[in-house]
Tab-separated table of C-alpha atoms in Angstrom:
chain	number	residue	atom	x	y	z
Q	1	UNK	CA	73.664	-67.908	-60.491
Q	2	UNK	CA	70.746	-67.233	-62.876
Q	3	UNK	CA	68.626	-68.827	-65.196
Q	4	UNK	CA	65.777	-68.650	-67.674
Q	5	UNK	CA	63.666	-70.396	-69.894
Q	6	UNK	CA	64.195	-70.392	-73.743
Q	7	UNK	CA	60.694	-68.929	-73.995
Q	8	UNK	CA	62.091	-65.444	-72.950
Q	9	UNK	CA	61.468	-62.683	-75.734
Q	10	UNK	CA	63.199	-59.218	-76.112
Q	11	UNK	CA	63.289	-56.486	-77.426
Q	12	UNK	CA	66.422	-55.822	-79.592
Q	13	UNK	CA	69.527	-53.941	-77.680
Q	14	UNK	CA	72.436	-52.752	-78.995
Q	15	UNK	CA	75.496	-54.616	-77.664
Q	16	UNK	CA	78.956	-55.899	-78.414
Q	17	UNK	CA	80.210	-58.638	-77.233
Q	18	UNK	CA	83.740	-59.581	-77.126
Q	19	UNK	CA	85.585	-63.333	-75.989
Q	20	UNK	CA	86.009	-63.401	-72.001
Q	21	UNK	CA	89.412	-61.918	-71.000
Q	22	UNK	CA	91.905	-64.074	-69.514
Q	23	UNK	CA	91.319	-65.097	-65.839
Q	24	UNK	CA	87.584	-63.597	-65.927
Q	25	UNK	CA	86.164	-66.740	-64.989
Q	26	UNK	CA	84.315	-67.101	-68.205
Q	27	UNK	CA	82.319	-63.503	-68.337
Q	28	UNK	CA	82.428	-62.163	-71.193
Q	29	UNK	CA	82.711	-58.281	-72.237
Q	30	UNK	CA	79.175	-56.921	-72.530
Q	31	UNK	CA	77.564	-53.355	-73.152
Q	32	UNK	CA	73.846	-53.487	-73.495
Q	33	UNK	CA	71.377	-49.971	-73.620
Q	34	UNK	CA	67.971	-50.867	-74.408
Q	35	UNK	CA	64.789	-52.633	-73.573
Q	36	UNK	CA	64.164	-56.644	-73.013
Q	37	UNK	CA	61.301	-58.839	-72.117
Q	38	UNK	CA	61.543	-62.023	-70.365
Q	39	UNK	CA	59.789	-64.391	-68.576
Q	40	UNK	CA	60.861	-67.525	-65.819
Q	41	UNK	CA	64.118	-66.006	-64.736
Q	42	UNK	CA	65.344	-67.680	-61.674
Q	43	UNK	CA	67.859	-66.531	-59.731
Q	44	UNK	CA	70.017	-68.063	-56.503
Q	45	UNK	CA	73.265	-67.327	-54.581
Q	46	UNK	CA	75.182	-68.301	-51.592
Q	47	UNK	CA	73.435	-65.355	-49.709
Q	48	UNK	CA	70.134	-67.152	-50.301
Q	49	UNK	CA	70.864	-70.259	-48.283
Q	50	UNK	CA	69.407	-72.527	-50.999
Q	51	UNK	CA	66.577	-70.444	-51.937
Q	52	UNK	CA	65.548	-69.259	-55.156
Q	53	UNK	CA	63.893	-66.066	-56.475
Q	54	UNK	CA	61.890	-67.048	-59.727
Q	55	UNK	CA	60.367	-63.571	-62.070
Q	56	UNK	CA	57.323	-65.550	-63.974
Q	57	UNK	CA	57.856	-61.896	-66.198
Q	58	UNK	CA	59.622	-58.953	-65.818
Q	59	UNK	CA	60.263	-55.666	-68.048
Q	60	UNK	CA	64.391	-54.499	-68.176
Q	61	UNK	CA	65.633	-50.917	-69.268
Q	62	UNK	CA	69.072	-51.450	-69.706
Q	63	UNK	CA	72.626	-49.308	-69.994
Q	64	UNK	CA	75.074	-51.265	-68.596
Q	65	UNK	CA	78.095	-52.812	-69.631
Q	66	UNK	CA	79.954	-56.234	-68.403
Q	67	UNK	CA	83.190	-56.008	-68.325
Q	68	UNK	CA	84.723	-59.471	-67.001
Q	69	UNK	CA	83.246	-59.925	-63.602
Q	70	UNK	CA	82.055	-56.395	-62.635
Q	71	UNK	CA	78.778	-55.001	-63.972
Q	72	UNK	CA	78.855	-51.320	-64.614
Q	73	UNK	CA	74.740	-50.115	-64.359
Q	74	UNK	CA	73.275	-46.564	-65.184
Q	75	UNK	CA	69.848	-46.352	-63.395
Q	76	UNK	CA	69.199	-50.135	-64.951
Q	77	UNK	CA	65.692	-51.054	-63.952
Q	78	UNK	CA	63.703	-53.795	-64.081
Q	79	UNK	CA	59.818	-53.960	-63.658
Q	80	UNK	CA	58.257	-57.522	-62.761
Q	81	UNK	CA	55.071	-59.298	-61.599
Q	82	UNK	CA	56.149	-59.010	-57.853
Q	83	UNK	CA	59.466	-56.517	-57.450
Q	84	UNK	CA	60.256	-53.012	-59.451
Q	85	UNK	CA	64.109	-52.836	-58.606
Q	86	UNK	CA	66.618	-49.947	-59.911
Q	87	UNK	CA	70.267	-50.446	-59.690
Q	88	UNK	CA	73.717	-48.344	-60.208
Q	89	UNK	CA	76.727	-48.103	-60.129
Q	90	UNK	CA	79.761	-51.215	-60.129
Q	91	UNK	CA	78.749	-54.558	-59.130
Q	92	UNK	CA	81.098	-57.398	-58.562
Q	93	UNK	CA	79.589	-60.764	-59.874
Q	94	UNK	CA	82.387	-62.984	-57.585
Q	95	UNK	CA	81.347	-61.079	-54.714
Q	96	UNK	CA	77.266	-61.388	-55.584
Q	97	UNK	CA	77.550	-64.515	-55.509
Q	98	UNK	CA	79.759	-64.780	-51.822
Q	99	UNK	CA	77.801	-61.951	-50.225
Q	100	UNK	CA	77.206	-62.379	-46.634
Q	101	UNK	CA	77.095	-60.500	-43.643
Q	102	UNK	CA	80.840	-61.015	-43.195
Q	103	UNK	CA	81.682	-60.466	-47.044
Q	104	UNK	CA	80.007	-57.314	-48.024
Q	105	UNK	CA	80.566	-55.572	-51.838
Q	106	UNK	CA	83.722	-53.101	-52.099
Q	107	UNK	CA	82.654	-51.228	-54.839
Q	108	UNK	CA	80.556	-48.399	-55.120
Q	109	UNK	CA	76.677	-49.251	-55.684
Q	110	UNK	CA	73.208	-48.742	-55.062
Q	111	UNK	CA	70.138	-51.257	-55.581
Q	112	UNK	CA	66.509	-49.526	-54.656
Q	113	UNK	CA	63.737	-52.053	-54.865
Q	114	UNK	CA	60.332	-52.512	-54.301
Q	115	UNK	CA	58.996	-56.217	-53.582
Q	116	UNK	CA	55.261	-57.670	-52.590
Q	117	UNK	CA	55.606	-59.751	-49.564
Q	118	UNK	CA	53.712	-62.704	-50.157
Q	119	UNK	CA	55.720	-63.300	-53.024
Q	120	UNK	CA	59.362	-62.974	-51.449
Q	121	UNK	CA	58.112	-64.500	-47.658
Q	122	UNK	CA	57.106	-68.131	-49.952
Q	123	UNK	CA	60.554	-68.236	-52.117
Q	124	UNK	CA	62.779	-67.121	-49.458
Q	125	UNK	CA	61.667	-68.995	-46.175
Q	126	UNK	CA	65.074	-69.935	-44.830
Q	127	UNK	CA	67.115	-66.943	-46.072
Q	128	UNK	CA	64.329	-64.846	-43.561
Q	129	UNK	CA	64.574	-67.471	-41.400
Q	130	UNK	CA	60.836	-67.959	-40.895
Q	131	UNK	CA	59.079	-69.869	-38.388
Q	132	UNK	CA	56.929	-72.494	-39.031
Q	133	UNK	CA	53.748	-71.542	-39.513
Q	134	UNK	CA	54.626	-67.957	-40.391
Q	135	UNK	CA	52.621	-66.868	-43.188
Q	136	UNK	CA	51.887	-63.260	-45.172
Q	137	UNK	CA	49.044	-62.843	-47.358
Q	138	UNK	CA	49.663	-58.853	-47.781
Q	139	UNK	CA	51.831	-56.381	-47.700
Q	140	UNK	CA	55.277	-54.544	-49.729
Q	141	UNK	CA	58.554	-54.163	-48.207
Q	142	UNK	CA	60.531	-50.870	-50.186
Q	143	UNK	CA	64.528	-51.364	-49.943
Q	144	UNK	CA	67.504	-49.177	-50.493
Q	145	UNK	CA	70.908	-50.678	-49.918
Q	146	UNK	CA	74.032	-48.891	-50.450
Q	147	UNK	CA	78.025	-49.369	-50.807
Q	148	UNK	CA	80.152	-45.985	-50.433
Q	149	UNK	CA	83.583	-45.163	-49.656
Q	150	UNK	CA	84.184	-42.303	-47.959
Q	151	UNK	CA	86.829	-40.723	-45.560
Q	152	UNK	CA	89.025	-43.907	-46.146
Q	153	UNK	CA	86.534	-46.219	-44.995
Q	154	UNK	CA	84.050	-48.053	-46.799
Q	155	UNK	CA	80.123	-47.571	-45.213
Q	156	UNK	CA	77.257	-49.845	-45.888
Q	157	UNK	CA	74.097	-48.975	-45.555
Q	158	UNK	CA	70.762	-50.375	-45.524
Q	159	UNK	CA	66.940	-48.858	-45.062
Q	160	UNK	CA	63.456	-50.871	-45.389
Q	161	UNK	CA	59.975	-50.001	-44.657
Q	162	UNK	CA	57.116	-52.477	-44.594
Q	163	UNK	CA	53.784	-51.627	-44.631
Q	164	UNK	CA	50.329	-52.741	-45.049
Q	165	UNK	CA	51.615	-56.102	-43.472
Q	166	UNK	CA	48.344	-59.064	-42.979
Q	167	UNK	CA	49.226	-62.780	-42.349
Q	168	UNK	CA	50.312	-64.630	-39.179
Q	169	UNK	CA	52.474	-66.151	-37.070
Q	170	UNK	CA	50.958	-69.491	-36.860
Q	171	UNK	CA	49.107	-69.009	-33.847
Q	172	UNK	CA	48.175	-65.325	-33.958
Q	173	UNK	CA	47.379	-62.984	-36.953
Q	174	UNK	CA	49.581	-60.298	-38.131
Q	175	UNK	CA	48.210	-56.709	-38.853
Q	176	UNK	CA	50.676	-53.756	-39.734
Q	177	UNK	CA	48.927	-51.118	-41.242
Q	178	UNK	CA	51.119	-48.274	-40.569
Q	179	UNK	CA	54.358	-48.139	-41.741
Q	180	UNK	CA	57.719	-50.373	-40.006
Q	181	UNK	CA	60.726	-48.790	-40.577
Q	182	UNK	CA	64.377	-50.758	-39.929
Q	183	UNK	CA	67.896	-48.866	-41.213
Q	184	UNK	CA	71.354	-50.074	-40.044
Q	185	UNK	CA	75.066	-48.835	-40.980
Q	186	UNK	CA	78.017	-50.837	-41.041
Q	187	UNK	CA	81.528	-50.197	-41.856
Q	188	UNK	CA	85.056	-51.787	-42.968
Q	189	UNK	CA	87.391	-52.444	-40.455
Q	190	UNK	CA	90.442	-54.316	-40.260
Q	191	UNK	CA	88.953	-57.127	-38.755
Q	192	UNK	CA	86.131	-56.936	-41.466
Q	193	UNK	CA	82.501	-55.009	-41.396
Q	194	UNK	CA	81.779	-54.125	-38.084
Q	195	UNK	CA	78.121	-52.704	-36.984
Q	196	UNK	CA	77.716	-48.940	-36.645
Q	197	UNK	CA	74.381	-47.904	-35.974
Q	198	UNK	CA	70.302	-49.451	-36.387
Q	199	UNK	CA	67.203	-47.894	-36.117
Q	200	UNK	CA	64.305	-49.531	-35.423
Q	201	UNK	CA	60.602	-46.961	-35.569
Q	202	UNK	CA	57.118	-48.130	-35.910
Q	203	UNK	CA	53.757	-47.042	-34.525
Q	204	UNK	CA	54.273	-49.918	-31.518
Q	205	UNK	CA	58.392	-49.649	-31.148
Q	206	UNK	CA	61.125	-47.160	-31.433
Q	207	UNK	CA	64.661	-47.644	-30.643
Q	208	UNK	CA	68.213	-46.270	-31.923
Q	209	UNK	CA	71.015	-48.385	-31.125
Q	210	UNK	CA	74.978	-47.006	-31.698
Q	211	UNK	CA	78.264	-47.927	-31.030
Q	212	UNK	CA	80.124	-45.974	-28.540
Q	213	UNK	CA	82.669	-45.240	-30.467
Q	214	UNK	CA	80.627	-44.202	-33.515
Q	215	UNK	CA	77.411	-42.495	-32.177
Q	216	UNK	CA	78.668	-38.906	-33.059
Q	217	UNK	CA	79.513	-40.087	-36.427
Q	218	UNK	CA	76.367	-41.611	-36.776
Q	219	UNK	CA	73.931	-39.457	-35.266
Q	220	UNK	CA	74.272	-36.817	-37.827
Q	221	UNK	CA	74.578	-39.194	-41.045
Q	222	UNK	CA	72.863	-42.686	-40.720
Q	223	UNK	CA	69.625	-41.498	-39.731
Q	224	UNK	CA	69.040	-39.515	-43.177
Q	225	UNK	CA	67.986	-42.204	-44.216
Q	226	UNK	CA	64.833	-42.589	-41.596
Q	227	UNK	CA	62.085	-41.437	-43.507
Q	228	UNK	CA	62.148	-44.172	-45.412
């Protein structure tokens, strides 16, 4: 779910907007291509465990259109006082908002972000699971996470690199200057998404880890990705 604050100001964008179809689940029938200001959005979903990502202001270049529950972006972006974020392709709201590691999106997407980790490490303490203690003064975490069917399977895939990481772990301090890169692949099965491949490469630890049945596969696709 989302929310903001009526103190929110934008820029006009063209749109039409029609009465939610039939079984939608109230969404209505959106398209939107412009630019809009806003400030105190606040954001939550199951994924989240009960956290909640608050924007105190963030700049959006839209062209997308809503079109009952599924959210059809062109390179939308959005440009705010702790995350820059790009996203396109089909989104499915329902799913948004039931996404865990055992319900993944089935449409075609991509989301590329860009967050500062103080920021996300203070809202988002039990959807990281952090310790106690744990705390991050510095540092920025760049994300690309993608949904793709392909040779009758759907693939997930996911690549992050932290860098420039200060803070600690409650009883030591944390320095990462160089950067920490993490990638995994995942795919749909009948039994649901099953784990492919990971990668795991830093200036202290390196390791690759694949799936029997999938390393070939994997070996000359996932790792694309590892210069990220």
């Amino acid at each position: 779910s989302a929310g903001g604050s009526n103190d929110q100001t934008a820029a006009p964008a063209d749109s039409n907007v029609a009465s939610p179809p039939g079984g939608a689940g109230g969404y209505s029938n959106v398209t939107a291509k412009g630019k809009i200001d806003a400030a105190n959005l606040r954001f939550t979903s199951h994924a989240l465990a009960g956290d909640l990502l608050e924007l105190a202001t963030v700049a959006v270049n839209l062209d997308a259109a809503l079109v009952g529950d599924r959210l059809l972006a062109n390179a939308c972006t959005a440009r705010g006082d702790w995350l820059q974020a790009e996203l396109n392709g089909e989104f499915n709201l329902d799913e948004i908002q039931r996404l865990s590691l055992k319900s993944l999106p089935t449409s075609d997407a991509t989301i590329t972000a860009r967050a500062e980790l103080p920021q996300l490490t203070r809202m988002l303490p039990r959807t990281l699971r952090l310790r106690p203690g744990v705390r991050v003064d510095a540092g920025s975490m760049e994300i690309t996470a993608r949904s793709a069917k392909s040779d009758a399977a759907r693939h997930w895939t996911v690549a992050a690199v932290l860098q420039d990481l200060v803070g600690t772990d409650g009883q030591r301090p944390i320095r990462w200057t160089k950067p920490f890169e993490i990638a995994c692949d995942a795919i749909d099965t009948a039994d649901g998404p099953q784990f492919q491949s990971g990668l795991l490469r830093s200036t202290f630890a390196s390791a690759n880890r694949f799936s029997a049945s999938a390393s070939r596969a994997a070996s000359s696709r996932s790792w694309a990705m590892s210069g990220w």
